[in-house]
Amino acid sequence: MTRLGQERNVELARADLSVAIGLDPGTPLTVTEPLNMLAEPVQPPALPQALERALSNRPSLKAFALTAESNRKTASAAKGDYWPTLSANGFWQRGTRDDVGRAFETPGRDSHSGVSLDLTWNIFSGLSTQADVRKAEIQVALAENDLASGRRGVASDVEKAVAQLATARAQTRVAQQAEQTAKEGLRLARTRQEVGVGTQLEVRDAELKLTQAQLNVVGSVVDGREAEAALRRAQGG
């Protein structure tokens, strides 16, 4: 029953992998063991360094920061409507007096130029400018709140991932020690049987305990690989 359950989990994982890499769920995939699958989980990084990397690499935080900056510029542009608008215009004209040839003479002859400055100030716009500024400021506040919430969420994710990796690493070491103890117990049980003071039942029980200990090692290592992946994801890698 356990084996059938694990085979079902493999098929579900294969379907999830197909979707993740852009293939149809029914696409045949060969499941191979990753390199160093049964190696001990890596040492978790220090929390401050892991958090610093996450805050600089997480795409969601970059998006929140860009949105906040864009909204600040929008609010600044909206406040510009409070100020007057100054425009400058220049012109140069030339009269040919019905003689086209004069158009190619010295530019200063039969010509005149001028410059004008126009000052426009909308003193009252029905409070529309104030409403636009207030709306832009609200968008800035919302974007900054999203950024702050995102940073708190990232910090929480990183802290949990580091703790889970440290726990998985400790559990792996305990499971490996239990495996060594089970191996020693099996050796002693076989020795007792050989000298006639032990039974076959004791040997079978020791073999079962060793198998269970080995399964615990594999399970703890798998948990460690999942914790490593969770930490990389939390750091934006």
Coordinates of N, CA and C in Angstrom, one line a residue:
M1 N 0.8 -1.2 0.0 CA 0.0 0.0 0.0 C 0.9 1.3 0.0
T2 N 1.9 1.2 0.8 CA 2.8 2.4 0.8 C 3.5 2.6 -0.6
R3 N 3.9 1.5 -1.2 CA 4.5 1.6 -2.5 C 3.5 2.2 -3.5
L4 N 2.3 1.7 -3.5 CA 1.3 2.2 -4.5 C 1.1 3.7 -4.2
G5 N 1.1 4.1 -3.0 CA 0.9 5.6 -2.7 C 2.1 6.4 -3.2
Q6 N 3.3 5.9 -3.0 CA 4.5 6.6 -3.5 C 4.5 6.7 -5.0
E7 N 4.1 5.6 -5.7 CA 4.0 5.6 -7.2 C 3.0 6.7 -7.6
R8 N 1.9 6.8 -6.9 CA 0.9 7.9 -7.3 C 1.6 9.2 -7.1
N9 N 2.3 9.4 -6.0 CA 3.0 10.7 -5.8 C 4.0 11.0 -6.9
V10 N 4.7 10.0 -7.4 CA 5.6 10.2 -8.5 C 4.9 10.7 -9.7
E11 N 3.7 10.1 -10.0 CA 3.0 10.5 -11.2 C 2.5 11.9 -11.1
L12 N 2.0 12.3 -9.9 CA 1.6 13.6 -9.6 C 2.7 14.6 -9.8
A13 N 3.9 14.2 -9.2 CA 5.0 15.1 -9.4 C 5.5 15.3 -10.8
R14 N 5.4 14.2 -11.6 CA 5.7 14.2 -13.0 C 4.8 15.2 -13.7
A15 N 3.5 15.1 -13.4 CA 2.5 16.0 -14.1 C 2.8 17.5 -13.7
D16 N 3.1 17.7 -12.4 CA 3.4 19.1 -12.0 C 4.7 19.6 -12.7
L17 N 5.7 18.7 -12.8 CA 6.9 19.1 -13.5 C 6.6 19.5 -15.0
S18 N 5.8 18.7 -15.6 CA 5.5 19.0 -17.0 C 4.8 20.3 -17.2
V19 N 3.9 20.7 -16.3 CA 3.3 22.0 -16.4 C 4.3 23.1 -16.1
A20 N 5.2 22.8 -15.1 CA 6.1 23.9 -14.7 C 7.1 24.2 -15.8
I21 N 7.4 23.3 -16.6 CA 8.4 23.5 -17.7 C 7.7 23.7 -19.1
G22 N 6.4 23.9 -19.1 CA 5.7 24.2 -20.3 C 5.3 23.0 -21.2
L23 N 5.2 21.8 -20.6 CA 4.8 20.7 -21.4 C 3.4 20.2 -21.0
D24 N 2.8 19.4 -21.9 CA 1.5 18.9 -21.5 C 1.6 17.9 -20.4
P25 N 0.6 17.8 -19.5 CA 0.7 16.9 -18.3 C 1.0 15.5 -18.7
G26 N 0.5 15.0 -19.9 CA 0.7 13.6 -20.3 C 2.0 13.4 -21.0
T27 N 2.9 14.4 -21.1 CA 4.2 14.2 -21.8 C 5.1 13.2 -21.0
P28 N 5.6 12.2 -21.6 CA 6.5 11.2 -20.9 C 7.8 11.9 -20.4
L29 N 8.0 11.7 -19.1 CA 9.2 12.2 -18.5 C 9.9 11.1 -17.7
T30 N 11.2 11.0 -17.8 CA 12.0 10.1 -17.0 C 12.4 10.7 -15.7
V31 N 12.1 10.0 -14.6 CA 12.4 10.6 -13.3 C 13.8 10.0 -12.9
T32 N 14.7 10.9 -12.8 CA 16.1 10.5 -12.4 C 16.5 11.1 -11.1
E33 N 17.3 10.5 -10.3 CA 17.7 11.0 -9.0 C 18.7 12.2 -9.2
P34 N 18.5 13.3 -8.6 CA 19.4 14.4 -8.7 C 20.8 14.1 -8.1
L35 N 21.8 14.8 -8.6 CA 23.1 14.6 -8.1 C 23.2 14.9 -6.6
N36 N 23.9 14.1 -5.8 CA 24.1 14.3 -4.4 C 22.8 14.3 -3.6
M37 N 21.8 13.5 -4.1 CA 20.5 13.5 -3.5 C 20.6 13.1 -2.0
L38 N 21.4 12.2 -1.7 CA 21.4 11.7 -0.3 C 22.5 12.4 0.5
A39 N 23.1 13.4 0.0 CA 24.1 14.2 0.7 C 23.4 14.9 1.9
E40 N 24.2 15.2 2.9 CA 23.7 16.0 4.0 C 23.3 17.4 3.6
P41 N 22.1 17.9 4.1 CA 21.7 19.3 3.7 C 22.8 20.3 4.1
V42 N 22.9 21.3 3.3 CA 23.9 22.3 3.5 C 23.7 23.1 4.7
Q43 N 24.7 23.8 5.2 CA 24.6 24.6 6.4 C 23.8 25.9 6.0
P44 N 22.7 26.2 6.7 CA 22.0 27.4 6.4 C 22.8 28.6 6.6
P45 N 22.5 29.6 5.8 CA 23.3 30.9 5.9 C 22.8 31.7 7.1
A46 N 23.6 32.7 7.5 CA 23.2 33.5 8.6 C 21.9 34.3 8.2
L47 N 21.0 34.5 9.1 CA 19.8 35.2 8.8 C 19.9 36.6 8.2
P48 N 20.8 37.4 8.8 CA 21.0 38.8 8.2 C 21.4 38.7 6.7
Q49 N 22.4 37.9 6.4 CA 22.8 37.8 5.0 C 21.7 37.2 4.1
A50 N 21.0 36.2 4.6 CA 19.9 35.7 3.7 C 18.8 36.7 3.5
L51 N 18.5 37.5 4.6 CA 17.5 38.5 4.4 C 17.9 39.6 3.5
E52 N 19.2 40.0 3.6 CA 19.7 41.1 2.7 C 19.6 40.6 1.2
R53 N 20.0 39.4 1.0 CA 19.9 38.9 -0.4 C 18.5 38.8 -0.9
A54 N 17.6 38.4 0.0 CA 16.2 38.3 -0.5 C 15.6 39.7 -0.8
L55 N 15.9 40.7 0.1 CA 15.3 42.0 -0.1 C 15.9 42.6 -1.4
S56 N 17.0 42.2 -1.9 CA 17.6 42.8 -3.1 C 17.2 42.0 -4.3
N57 N 16.8 40.7 -4.2 CA 16.6 39.9 -5.3 C 15.1 39.5 -5.6
R58 N 14.3 39.7 -4.6 CA 12.9 39.2 -4.8 C 12.2 40.1 -5.9
P59 N 11.7 39.5 -7.0 CA 11.1 40.3 -8.0 C 9.8 41.0 -7.6
S60 N 9.1 40.5 -6.6 CA 7.9 41.2 -6.1 C 8.2 42.5 -5.4
L61 N 9.3 42.5 -4.7 CA 9.8 43.7 -4.0 C 10.2 44.8 -5.0
K62 N 10.9 44.3 -6.1 CA 11.3 45.3 -7.1 C 10.1 45.9 -7.8
A63 N 9.1 45.1 -8.0 CA 7.9 45.6 -8.7 C 7.2 46.6 -7.7
F64 N 7.1 46.3 -6.4 CA 6.5 47.2 -5.5 C 7.3 48.5 -5.4
A65 N 8.6 48.4 -5.4 CA 9.4 49.6 -5.4 C 9.2 50.5 -6.6
L66 N 9.2 49.9 -7.8 CA 9.0 50.6 -9.0 C 7.6 51.3 -9.1
T67 N 6.6 50.6 -8.6 CA 5.3 51.1 -8.6 C 5.2 52.3 -7.7
A68 N 5.8 52.2 -6.5 CA 5.9 53.4 -5.6 C 6.6 54.6 -6.2
E69 N 7.7 54.3 -6.8 CA 8.4 55.4 -7.5 C 7.6 56.1 -8.6
S70 N 6.9 55.3 -9.4 CA 6.1 55.8 -10.4 C 5.0 56.6 -9.9
N71 N 4.4 56.2 -8.8 CA 3.3 57.0 -8.2 C 3.8 58.3 -7.6
R72 N 5.0 58.3 -7.0 CA 5.6 59.5 -6.5 C 5.7 60.5 -7.6
K73 N 6.2 60.1 -8.7 CA 6.4 61.0 -9.9 C 5.1 61.5 -10.4
T74 N 4.1 60.6 -10.4 CA 2.7 61.1 -10.8 C 2.2 62.1 -9.9
A75 N 2.4 61.9 -8.6 CA 1.9 62.9 -7.6 C 2.7 64.2 -7.8
S76 N 4.0 64.2 -8.0 CA 4.7 65.4 -8.3 C 4.3 66.1 -9.5
A77 N 4.0 65.4 -10.6 CA 3.5 66.0 -11.8 C 2.1 66.6 -11.6
A78 N 1.3 66.0 -10.7 CA -0.1 66.6 -10.5 C 0.0 67.9 -9.7
K79 N 1.0 68.0 -8.8 CA 1.2 69.2 -8.1 C 1.7 70.4 -8.9
G80 N 2.2 70.0 -10.1 CA 2.7 71.1 -11.0 C 1.6 71.9 -11.6
D81 N 0.3 71.4 -11.5 CA -0.8 72.2 -12.0 C -1.1 73.4 -11.1
Y82 N -0.5 73.4 -9.9 CA -0.7 74.6 -9.0 C 0.1 75.8 -9.5
W83 N 1.1 75.6 -10.3 CA 2.0 76.7 -10.7 C 1.6 77.2 -12.1
P84 N 2.0 78.5 -12.3 CA 1.8 79.0 -13.7 C 2.6 78.4 -14.7
T85 N 2.2 78.6 -16.0 CA 2.9 78.0 -17.1 C 3.5 79.2 -17.9
L86 N 4.8 79.2 -18.2 CA 5.5 80.2 -18.9 C 5.9 79.6 -20.2
S87 N 5.6 80.2 -21.3 CA 6.0 79.8 -22.6 C 6.6 80.9 -23.4
A88 N 7.6 80.6 -24.2 CA 8.3 81.6 -25.1 C 8.1 81.3 -26.5
N89 N 7.8 82.3 -27.4 CA 7.6 82.1 -28.8 C 8.5 83.1 -29.5
G90 N 9.1 82.6 -30.6 CA 9.9 83.5 -31.4 C 9.5 83.4 -32.9
F91 N 9.7 84.4 -33.7 CA 9.3 84.3 -35.1 C 10.3 85.2 -35.9
W92 N 10.4 84.9 -37.2 CA 11.1 85.7 -38.1 C 10.4 85.7 -39.5
Q93 N 10.2 86.8 -40.0 CA 9.5 86.9 -41.3 C 10.3 87.8 -42.3
R94 N 10.0 87.6 -43.5 CA 10.7 88.3 -44.6 C 9.8 88.7 -45.7
G95 N 9.8 89.9 -46.1 CA 8.9 90.4 -47.2 C 9.8 90.5 -48.5
T96 N 9.2 90.0 -49.6 CA 10.0 89.9 -50.9 C 9.5 91.0 -51.8
R97 N 8.4 91.7 -51.4 CA 7.9 92.8 -52.3 C 7.7 92.4 -53.7
D98 N 7.1 91.2 -53.9 CA 6.7 90.7 -55.2 C 8.0 90.4 -56.0
D99 N 9.1 90.3 -55.4 CA 10.3 89.9 -56.1 C 10.9 88.7 -55.4
V100 N 10.8 87.5 -56.1 CA 11.3 86.3 -55.4 C 12.8 86.3 -55.2
G101 N 13.5 87.0 -56.0 CA 14.9 87.0 -55.9 C 15.4 87.6 -54.6
R102 N 14.6 88.5 -54.0 CA 15.0 89.1 -52.7 C 15.1 88.1 -51.6
A103 N 14.4 87.0 -51.8 CA 14.4 86.0 -50.7 C 15.7 85.4 -50.5
F104 N 16.7 85.5 -51.4 CA 18.0 84.9 -51.3 C 19.0 86.0 -51.0
E105 N 18.6 87.2 -50.6 CA 19.6 88.2 -50.3 C 19.9 88.1 -48.8
T106 N 20.7 89.1 -48.3 CA 21.1 89.1 -46.9 C 19.9 89.0 -46.0
P107 N 19.9 88.1 -45.0 CA 18.8 87.9 -44.1 C 18.3 89.1 -43.4
G108 N 19.1 90.1 -43.2 CA 18.6 91.2 -42.5 C 17.8 92.2 -43.3
R109 N 17.8 92.1 -44.6 CA 17.0 93.0 -45.4 C 15.6 92.5 -45.6
D110 N 14.7 93.5 -45.5 CA 13.2 93.3 -45.7 C 12.7 92.2 -44.8
S111 N 13.2 92.1 -43.6 CA 12.7 91.1 -42.6 C 12.5 91.7 -41.2
H112 N 11.8 91.0 -40.5 CA 11.6 91.4 -39.1 C 11.3 90.2 -38.2
S113 N 11.7 90.3 -36.9 CA 11.5 89.2 -36.0 C 11.0 89.7 -34.7
G114 N 10.6 88.7 -33.9 CA 10.1 89.1 -32.6 C 10.1 87.9 -31.6
V115 N 9.9 88.2 -30.3 CA 9.9 87.2 -29.3 C 8.7 87.6 -28.3
S116 N 8.0 86.6 -27.9 CA 6.8 86.8 -27.0 C 6.9 85.8 -25.8
L117 N 6.6 86.3 -24.7 CA 6.5 85.5 -23.5 C 5.0 85.4 -23.0
D118 N 4.5 84.2 -22.8 CA 3.1 84.0 -22.4 C 3.1 83.4 -21.0
L119 N 2.4 84.0 -20.1 CA 2.3 83.5 -18.7 C 0.8 83.1 -18.5
T120 N 0.6 81.8 -18.2 CA -0.8 81.3 -18.0 C -0.8 80.7 -16.6
W121 N -1.8 81.1 -15.8 CA -2.0 80.6 -14.4 C -3.5 80.4 -14.2
N122 N -3.8 79.1 -14.0 CA -5.2 78.7 -13.8 C -5.4 78.9 -12.3
I123 N -6.0 80.0 -11.9 CA -6.1 80.3 -10.4 C -7.1 79.3 -9.8
F124 N -8.2 79.1 -10.5 CA -9.3 78.2 -9.9 C -9.7 77.2 -11.0
S125 N -9.6 75.9 -10.7 CA -10.0 74.9 -11.7 C -11.1 74.0 -11.1
G126 N -12.0 74.6 -10.3 CA -13.0 73.8 -9.7 C -12.6 72.7 -8.8
L127 N -11.4 72.9 -8.1 CA -10.8 72.0 -7.2 C -10.4 70.7 -7.8
S128 N -10.4 70.7 -9.2 CA -9.9 69.4 -9.9 C -8.5 69.1 -9.6
T129 N -7.6 70.2 -9.6 CA -6.2 70.0 -9.3 C -6.0 69.4 -7.9
Q130 N -6.7 69.9 -6.9 CA -6.6 69.4 -5.6 C -7.0 67.9 -5.5
A131 N -8.1 67.6 -6.2 CA -8.6 66.2 -6.2 C -7.6 65.3 -6.9
D132 N -7.0 65.8 -8.0 CA -6.0 64.9 -8.7 C -4.7 64.7 -7.8
V133 N -4.3 65.8 -7.1 CA -3.1 65.6 -6.2 C -3.5 64.7 -5.1
R134 N -4.6 64.8 -4.5 CA -5.0 63.9 -3.4 C -5.1 62.5 -3.8
K135 N -5.6 62.3 -5.0 CA -5.7 60.9 -5.6 C -4.3 60.3 -5.8
A136 N -3.4 61.1 -6.3 CA -2.1 60.6 -6.6 C -1.4 60.3 -5.3
E137 N -1.6 61.2 -4.2 CA -1.0 60.9 -2.9 C -1.5 59.6 -2.3
I138 N -2.8 59.3 -2.5 CA -3.3 58.1 -2.0 C -2.7 56.9 -2.7
Q139 N -2.5 57.0 -4.0 CA -1.8 55.9 -4.7 C -0.4 55.7 -4.2
V140 N 0.3 56.8 -3.9 CA 1.6 56.7 -3.3 C 1.6 56.0 -2.0
A141 N 0.6 56.3 -1.1 CA 0.5 55.7 0.2 C 0.2 54.2 0.0
L142 N -0.7 53.8 -0.9 CA -1.0 52.4 -1.1 C 0.2 51.7 -1.6
A143 N 1.0 52.3 -2.5 CA 2.1 51.6 -3.1 C 3.2 51.4 -2.0
E144 N 3.4 52.4 -1.2 CA 4.4 52.3 -0.1 C 4.0 51.3 1.0
N145 N 2.7 51.2 1.2 CA 2.2 50.1 2.1 C 2.4 48.7 1.5
D146 N 2.1 48.6 0.2 CA 2.4 47.3 -0.4 C 3.9 46.9 -0.3
L147 N 4.7 47.9 -0.5 CA 6.2 47.6 -0.4 C 6.6 47.2 1.0
A148 N 6.0 47.9 2.0 CA 6.4 47.6 3.4 C 5.8 46.2 3.8
S149 N 4.6 45.9 3.3 CA 4.0 44.6 3.6 C 4.8 43.5 2.9
G150 N 5.2 43.8 1.6 CA 6.0 42.8 0.9 C 7.4 42.5 1.6
R151 N 8.0 43.6 2.1 CA 9.3 43.4 2.8 C 9.1 42.5 4.1
R152 N 8.0 42.8 4.8 CA 7.7 42.0 6.0 C 7.4 40.5 5.6
G153 N 6.7 40.3 4.5 CA 6.4 39.0 4.1 C 7.7 38.2 3.7
V154 N 8.6 38.9 3.0 CA 9.8 38.3 2.5 C 10.7 38.0 3.8
A155 N 10.7 38.9 4.7 CA 11.5 38.6 6.0 C 10.9 37.4 6.7
S156 N 9.6 37.2 6.7 CA 9.0 36.1 7.4 C 9.3 34.8 6.6
D157 N 9.3 34.9 5.3 CA 9.6 33.7 4.4 C 11.0 33.2 4.6
V158 N 11.9 34.2 4.7 CA 13.3 33.9 4.8 C 13.6 33.3 6.2
E159 N 13.0 33.9 7.2 CA 13.3 33.4 8.6 C 12.7 31.9 8.7
K160 N 11.6 31.7 8.1 CA 11.0 30.3 8.2 C 11.9 29.3 7.4
A161 N 12.3 29.7 6.2 CA 13.1 28.8 5.4 C 14.4 28.5 6.1
V162 N 15.1 29.5 6.7 CA 16.4 29.3 7.4 C 16.1 28.3 8.6
A163 N 15.1 28.5 9.3 CA 14.8 27.7 10.4 C 14.5 26.2 10.0
Q164 N 13.7 26.1 8.9 CA 13.4 24.8 8.4 C 14.6 24.0 7.9
L165 N 15.5 24.8 7.2 CA 16.8 24.1 6.8 C 17.6 23.7 8.0
A166 N 17.7 24.5 9.0 CA 18.5 24.2 10.1 C 17.9 22.9 10.8
T167 N 16.6 22.9 10.9 CA 15.9 21.7 11.6 C 16.2 20.5 10.7
A168 N 16.0 20.6 9.4 CA 16.2 19.4 8.5 C 17.6 18.9 8.6
R169 N 18.6 19.8 8.7 CA 20.0 19.4 8.8 C 20.2 18.7 10.2
A170 N 19.7 19.2 11.2 CA 19.8 18.5 12.5 C 19.1 17.1 12.5
Q171 N 17.9 17.1 11.9 CA 17.2 15.8 11.9 C 17.9 14.8 11.0
T172 N 18.6 15.2 10.0 CA 19.4 14.3 9.2 C 20.5 13.7 10.0
R173 N 21.2 14.5 10.7 CA 22.3 14.0 11.6 C 21.8 13.0 12.6
V174 N 20.7 13.3 13.2 CA 20.1 12.4 14.2 C 19.7 11.1 13.5
A175 N 19.1 11.2 12.4 CA 18.7 10.0 11.7 C 19.9 9.1 11.3
Q176 N 21.0 9.8 10.8 CA 22.2 9.1 10.5 C 22.8 8.4 11.7
Q177 N 22.8 9.0 12.9 CA 23.3 8.4 14.1 C 22.4 7.2 14.5
A178 N 21.1 7.4 14.3 CA 20.2 6.2 14.6 C 20.4 5.1 13.6
E179 N 20.8 5.4 12.4 CA 21.1 4.3 11.4 C 22.4 3.6 11.9
Q180 N 23.4 4.3 12.3 CA 24.6 3.6 12.8 C 24.3 2.8 14.0
T181 N 23.4 3.3 14.9 CA 23.0 2.5 16.1 C 22.3 1.2 15.7
A182 N 21.4 1.3 14.6 CA 20.7 0.2 14.2 C 21.6 -0.9 13.5
K183 N 22.6 -0.4 12.8 CA 23.6 -1.3 12.2 C 24.3 -2.1 13.3
E184 N 24.7 -1.3 14.3 CA 25.4 -2.0 15.4 C 24.5 -3.0 16.1
G185 N 23.2 -2.6 16.3 CA 22.3 -3.6 16.9 C 22.1 -4.8 16.1
L186 N 22.1 -4.7 14.7 CA 22.0 -5.9 13.9 C 23.2 -6.7 14.0
R187 N 24.4 -6.1 14.0 CA 25.6 -6.9 14.2 C 25.6 -7.7 15.5
L188 N 25.2 -7.0 16.5 CA 25.2 -7.7 17.8 C 24.2 -8.8 17.8
A189 N 23.0 -8.6 17.2 CA 22.0 -9.7 17.1 C 22.5 -10.9 16.4
R190 N 23.2 -10.7 15.3 CA 23.7 -11.8 14.5 C 24.8 -12.5 15.3
T191 N 25.6 -11.7 16.0 CA 26.7 -12.3 16.8 C 26.1 -13.2 17.9
R192 N 25.0 -12.7 18.5 CA 24.4 -13.5 19.6 C 23.8 -14.8 19.0
Q193 N 23.2 -14.7 17.8 CA 22.7 -15.9 17.2 C 23.8 -16.9 16.9
E194 N 24.9 -16.4 16.4 CA 26.0 -17.3 16.0 C 26.6 -18.1 17.2
V195 N 26.6 -17.4 18.4 CA 27.1 -18.1 19.6 C 26.0 -18.8 20.3
G196 N 24.8 -18.8 19.8 CA 23.7 -19.6 20.4 C 23.0 -19.0 21.5
V197 N 23.1 -17.7 21.8 CA 22.4 -17.0 22.9 C 21.3 -16.1 22.3
G198 N 21.2 -16.0 21.0 CA 20.2 -15.2 20.4 C 19.3 -16.0 19.5
T199 N 18.2 -15.4 19.0 CA 17.3 -16.1 18.2 C 17.2 -15.4 16.8
Q200 N 16.6 -16.1 15.9 CA 16.3 -15.5 14.6 C 15.4 -14.4 14.6
L201 N 14.4 -14.4 15.6 CA 13.5 -13.3 15.7 C 14.2 -12.0 16.1
E202 N 15.2 -12.1 17.0 CA 16.0 -10.9 17.4 C 16.7 -10.3 16.1
V203 N 17.2 -11.2 15.3 CA 17.9 -10.7 14.1 C 16.9 -10.0 13.1
R204 N 15.7 -10.6 13.0 CA 14.7 -10.0 12.1 C 14.3 -8.7 12.6
D205 N 14.1 -8.6 13.9 CA 13.7 -7.4 14.6 C 14.8 -6.3 14.4
A206 N 16.0 -6.7 14.5 CA 17.1 -5.7 14.3 C 17.2 -5.3 12.8
E207 N 16.9 -6.2 11.9 CA 16.9 -5.8 10.5 C 15.8 -4.8 10.2
L208 N 14.6 -5.1 10.8 CA 13.5 -4.2 10.6 C 13.8 -2.8 11.1
K209 N 14.5 -2.7 12.3 CA 14.9 -1.4 12.9 C 15.9 -0.7 12.0
L210 N 16.8 -1.4 11.4 CA 17.8 -0.8 10.5 C 17.1 -0.3 9.2
T211 N 16.1 -1.0 8.7 CA 15.4 -0.6 7.5 C 14.6 0.7 7.8
Q212 N 14.0 0.7 9.0 CA 13.2 1.9 9.4 C 14.2 3.1 9.6
A213 N 15.3 2.9 10.1 CA 16.3 3.9 10.3 C 16.8 4.5 9.0
Q214 N 17.0 3.6 8.0 CA 17.5 4.0 6.7 C 16.4 4.8 6.0
L215 N 15.1 4.4 6.2 CA 14.0 5.2 5.6 C 13.9 6.6 6.3
N216 N 14.2 6.6 7.6 CA 14.2 7.9 8.2 C 15.3 8.8 7.7
V217 N 16.5 8.2 7.4 CA 17.6 9.0 6.8 C 17.1 9.6 5.5
V218 N 16.6 8.7 4.6 CA 16.1 9.2 3.3 C 15.1 10.3 3.4
G219 N 14.1 10.1 4.3 CA 13.1 11.1 4.5 C 13.6 12.4 5.0
S220 N 14.6 12.4 5.9 CA 15.1 13.6 6.5 C 16.0 14.3 5.4
V221 N 16.7 13.5 4.5 CA 17.4 14.2 3.5 C 16.5 14.8 2.5
V222 N 15.4 14.2 2.1 CA 14.4 14.8 1.2 C 13.9 16.1 1.8
D223 N 13.6 16.0 3.1 CA 13.1 17.2 3.7 C 14.1 18.3 3.7
G224 N 15.4 18.0 3.8 CA 16.5 18.9 3.6 C 16.5 19.5 2.3
R225 N 16.4 18.7 1.2 CA 16.4 19.2 -0.2 C 15.2 20.2 -0.4
E226 N 14.0 19.9 0.2 CA 12.9 20.8 0.1 C 13.1 22.1 0.8
A227 N 13.8 22.0 2.0 CA 14.1 23.2 2.7 C 15.1 24.1 2.0
E228 N 16.1 23.4 1.3 CA 17.0 24.2 0.5 C 16.3 24.9 -0.6
A229 N 15.4 24.2 -1.3 CA 14.7 24.8 -2.4 C 13.8 26.0 -1.9
A230 N 13.2 25.8 -0.7 CA 12.3 26.8 -0.2 C 13.2 28.1 0.2
L231 N 14.4 27.9 0.7 CA 15.3 29.0 1.0 C 15.7 29.7 -0.3
R232 N 16.0 29.0 -1.3 CA 16.4 29.7 -2.6 C 15.2 30.4 -3.1
R233 N 14.0 29.9 -3.0 CA 12.8 30.6 -3.5 C 12.6 31.8 -2.7
A234 N 12.7 31.7 -1.4 CA 12.5 32.9 -0.5 C 13.5 34.0 -0.8
Q235 N 14.7 33.6 -1.2 CA 15.8 34.6 -1.5 C 15.7 35.2 -2.9
G236 N 14.7 34.7 -3.7 CA 14.6 35.1 -5.0 C 15.5 34.5 -6.0
G237 N 16.1 33.3 -5.7 CA 17.0 32.7 -6.5 C 16.4 31.4 -7.2

